Amino acid sequence: MTAPLSRDFYERPVLEVARELIGCTVECGETAGIVVETEAYHESEPACHAFIGLTPRTRILFGPAGKAYVYRSYGIHALLNAVCEGEGEGAAVLIRALKPVHGLELMRTRRGGLPDEQLCSGPGKLSQALGVTLAHNGTDLARGPIRIRAREPGWGTPGIVAGPRVGISKAIDLDWRFYAAGSRHVSKPLVVKLRSSPRDVRGAREL
């Protein structure tokens, strides 16, 4: 497998990181999946947890890039984010959907025997499938136990669809959600603007 992404990958504008995580692999224990959907969050907009400033909950977002920010959503799901940008600036990418590639039997068991397309087709679903919990909050995404690995050698740039983020009520006008064009594993395909060039779309691998 490819090497885990280093901190300098994440020490860039969150929108760049969110796009370039498409095609990378998230690994946790015996399970892994290819990132097919992400959302960007930045302290400058009210949908981001860091918008309220530094608190015990948000301190991870203002810390070093390349850390996992895992929080509980609706008191049920643990959602996995990758902290981005410079230290002291609150920003993260939500890993929103994966294409399962390793440990599918374990994922199916954790997800109640659902079809493969539904194992990781949402942020709460992928955390359940991979076994991501609040105990992973603040851990290093290069050292583990959760690792995000670079795209495989020879990977072609996938076509990237950009549109509004899902499940929020603030800053809904921002096209800060990105997913691999044509993927069967995304959480909620939309008819939105295509940011990649036609050449990118034609050459994209099916995710």
Coordinates of C-alpha atoms in Angstrom, one line a residue:
M1 CA 0.0 0.0 0.0
T2 CA 1.0 3.6 -0.5
A3 CA 2.6 5.6 2.4
P4 CA 0.4 7.6 4.8
L5 CA -0.1 11.2 3.8
S6 CA 2.4 13.5 5.7
R7 CA 1.5 16.6 7.7
D8 CA 2.4 18.9 4.9
F9 CA -0.4 17.5 2.8
Y10 CA -2.9 18.8 5.3
E11 CA -1.1 22.1 6.0
R12 CA -2.8 23.7 3.0
P13 CA -6.2 25.5 2.3
V14 CA -9.0 23.1 3.4
L15 CA -10.7 23.3 0.0
E16 CA -7.6 22.0 -1.7
V17 CA -7.2 19.2 0.8
A18 CA -10.9 18.3 0.5
R19 CA -10.6 17.8 -3.3
E20 CA -7.3 16.0 -3.2
L21 CA -8.4 13.5 -0.6
I22 CA -10.7 12.0 -3.3
G23 CA -9.0 8.8 -4.3
C24 CA -6.9 8.4 -1.1
T25 CA -7.4 5.4 1.2
V26 CA -8.6 5.5 4.8
E27 CA -7.4 2.5 6.8
C28 CA -8.5 1.4 10.2
G29 CA -7.5 -2.0 11.6
E30 CA -8.4 -4.7 9.1
T31 CA -10.7 -2.4 7.1
A32 CA -10.1 0.2 4.4
G33 CA -11.9 2.2 1.8
I34 CA -11.1 4.7 -1.0
V35 CA -12.4 8.3 -0.3
V36 CA -15.1 9.2 -2.8
E37 CA -16.8 12.1 -1.0
T38 CA -15.6 14.9 1.3
E39 CA -16.8 18.2 2.8
A40 CA -14.6 21.2 3.8
Y41 CA -15.2 23.2 7.0
H42 CA -13.4 26.4 8.0
E43 CA -13.7 28.7 11.1
S44 CA -14.7 31.6 8.9
E45 CA -18.2 30.1 8.2
P46 CA -20.8 29.2 10.8
A47 CA -21.3 25.5 9.8
C48 CA -17.8 24.8 11.2
H49 CA -17.4 23.8 14.8
A50 CA -14.4 26.2 15.0
F51 CA -16.6 29.2 14.2
I52 CA -17.3 29.6 17.9
G53 CA -13.6 29.8 18.8
L54 CA -11.4 27.7 21.0
T55 CA -13.2 25.4 23.4
P56 CA -12.3 22.0 24.9
R57 CA -14.3 20.4 22.0
T58 CA -12.7 22.4 19.2
R59 CA -9.1 22.5 20.4
I60 CA -8.2 19.7 18.0
L61 CA -9.4 21.8 15.1
F62 CA -6.9 24.6 16.1
G63 CA -4.0 22.2 16.7
P64 CA -1.5 20.6 14.3
A65 CA -2.7 19.5 10.9
G66 CA -3.0 15.8 10.1
K67 CA -4.9 14.9 13.2
A68 CA -8.2 13.1 13.4
Y69 CA -11.1 15.2 14.7
V70 CA -13.9 12.7 15.6
Y71 CA -17.1 14.0 17.2
R72 CA -20.5 12.6 18.0
S73 CA -23.4 13.6 15.6
Y74 CA -26.9 13.6 16.9
G75 CA -25.7 11.5 19.9
I76 CA -25.3 8.5 17.7
H77 CA -22.6 8.6 15.0
A78 CA -18.9 9.2 15.3
L79 CA -17.8 11.3 12.3
L80 CA -14.2 11.3 11.0
N81 CA -12.5 14.6 10.0
A82 CA -9.0 15.4 9.0
V83 CA -7.6 18.6 10.6
C84 CA -6.1 21.0 8.0
E85 CA -4.3 24.4 7.5
G86 CA -1.8 26.0 9.9
E87 CA -1.8 25.6 13.6
G88 CA -4.1 28.1 15.2
E89 CA -6.6 28.1 12.3
G90 CA -9.6 26.0 12.7
A91 CA -10.4 23.9 9.6
A92 CA -11.1 20.2 8.8
V93 CA -12.3 17.9 6.0
L94 CA -15.2 15.6 6.8
I95 CA -14.7 12.2 5.2
R96 CA -18.2 11.7 4.0
A97 CA -18.1 8.4 1.9
L98 CA -15.8 5.6 0.9
K99 CA -15.6 2.8 -1.6
P100 CA -14.9 -0.3 0.6
V101 CA -11.8 -2.2 -0.6
H102 CA -10.5 -4.2 2.4
G103 CA -12.2 -6.1 5.2
L104 CA -15.6 -6.2 3.5
E105 CA -16.8 -9.2 5.5
L106 CA -16.1 -7.3 8.8
M107 CA -17.8 -4.2 7.4
R108 CA -20.8 -6.2 6.5
T109 CA -21.0 -7.7 9.9
R110 CA -20.7 -4.2 11.6
R111 CA -23.3 -2.8 9.2
G112 CA -25.9 -5.6 9.5
G113 CA -25.2 -7.3 6.1
L114 CA -26.1 -4.3 3.9
P115 CA -25.1 -4.2 0.2
D116 CA -21.5 -3.1 -0.4
E117 CA -22.7 0.2 -1.9
Q118 CA -24.3 1.1 1.4
L119 CA -21.5 0.0 3.7
C120 CA -19.7 3.4 3.7
S121 CA -22.1 5.7 1.8
G122 CA -22.2 8.3 4.6
P123 CA -20.0 9.7 7.4
G124 CA -21.8 7.8 10.2
K125 CA -22.0 4.6 8.1
L126 CA -18.2 4.6 7.3
S127 CA -17.3 5.1 10.9
Q128 CA -19.4 2.2 11.9
A129 CA -18.0 0.0 9.1
L130 CA -14.4 0.9 9.9
G131 CA -14.8 0.8 13.7
V132 CA -14.0 4.6 14.2
T133 CA -15.0 5.8 17.7
L134 CA -14.5 8.9 19.8
A135 CA -11.4 7.2 21.2
H136 CA -9.7 8.1 17.9
N137 CA -10.2 11.8 18.4
G138 CA -6.8 13.6 18.3
T139 CA -4.8 10.7 16.9
D140 CA -2.3 11.1 14.1
L141 CA -3.5 10.2 10.7
A142 CA -0.1 9.2 9.5
R143 CA 0.9 7.0 12.6
G144 CA -2.5 5.5 13.2
P145 CA -4.6 3.7 14.4
I146 CA -6.5 5.5 11.5
R147 CA -4.3 6.2 8.5
I148 CA -5.0 8.0 5.4
R149 CA -2.8 6.8 2.5
A150 CA -1.9 8.5 -0.7
R151 CA -3.5 7.6 -4.0
E152 CA -2.2 4.5 -5.7
P153 CA 0.6 4.9 -8.3
G154 CA -0.8 5.6 -11.7
W155 CA -4.0 7.0 -10.3
G156 CA -5.8 9.2 -12.8
T157 CA -7.4 12.5 -11.6
P158 CA -11.0 11.6 -10.9
G159 CA -13.8 13.9 -12.1
I160 CA -14.8 16.0 -9.1
V161 CA -18.4 17.2 -8.6
A162 CA -18.8 20.1 -6.3
G163 CA -22.0 21.3 -4.6
P164 CA -23.6 22.4 -1.3
R165 CA -22.8 20.4 1.9
V166 CA -25.4 18.0 3.3
G167 CA -27.3 18.1 6.6
I168 CA -26.5 21.7 7.7
S169 CA -28.6 24.8 8.1
K170 CA -25.9 27.4 7.9
A171 CA -23.6 28.6 5.1
I172 CA -25.7 26.4 2.7
D173 CA -24.7 28.5 -0.3
L174 CA -21.1 27.3 -0.2
D175 CA -20.1 24.6 -2.8
W176 CA -17.8 22.9 -0.3
R177 CA -18.8 19.3 -0.9
F178 CA -16.8 17.2 -3.3
Y179 CA -17.3 13.7 -4.7
A180 CA -16.0 11.4 -7.4
A181 CA -18.2 11.7 -10.5
G182 CA -20.2 8.6 -11.2
S183 CA -19.4 6.8 -8.0
R184 CA -21.9 4.3 -6.7
H185 CA -20.7 4.8 -3.2
V186 CA -21.4 8.4 -2.4
S187 CA -24.0 9.4 0.2
K188 CA -26.3 11.5 -1.9
P189 CA -25.5 12.3 -5.6
L190 CA -26.7 15.7 -6.8
V191 CA -27.1 17.4 -10.1
V192 CA -24.6 20.2 -9.4
K193 CA -21.8 22.0 -11.0
L194 CA -18.9 20.0 -12.4
R195 CA -15.6 21.5 -11.3
S196 CA -13.2 19.2 -13.2
S197 CA -12.4 19.5 -16.9
P198 CA -14.1 17.2 -19.4
R199 CA -10.7 15.5 -19.9
D200 CA -10.6 14.7 -16.1
V201 CA -14.1 13.1 -16.3
R202 CA -13.4 10.9 -19.3
G203 CA -10.2 9.6 -17.7
A204 CA -11.6 9.1 -14.2
R205 CA -11.5 5.6 -12.6
E206 CA -14.9 4.3 -11.5
L207 CA -15.1 4.8 -7.7

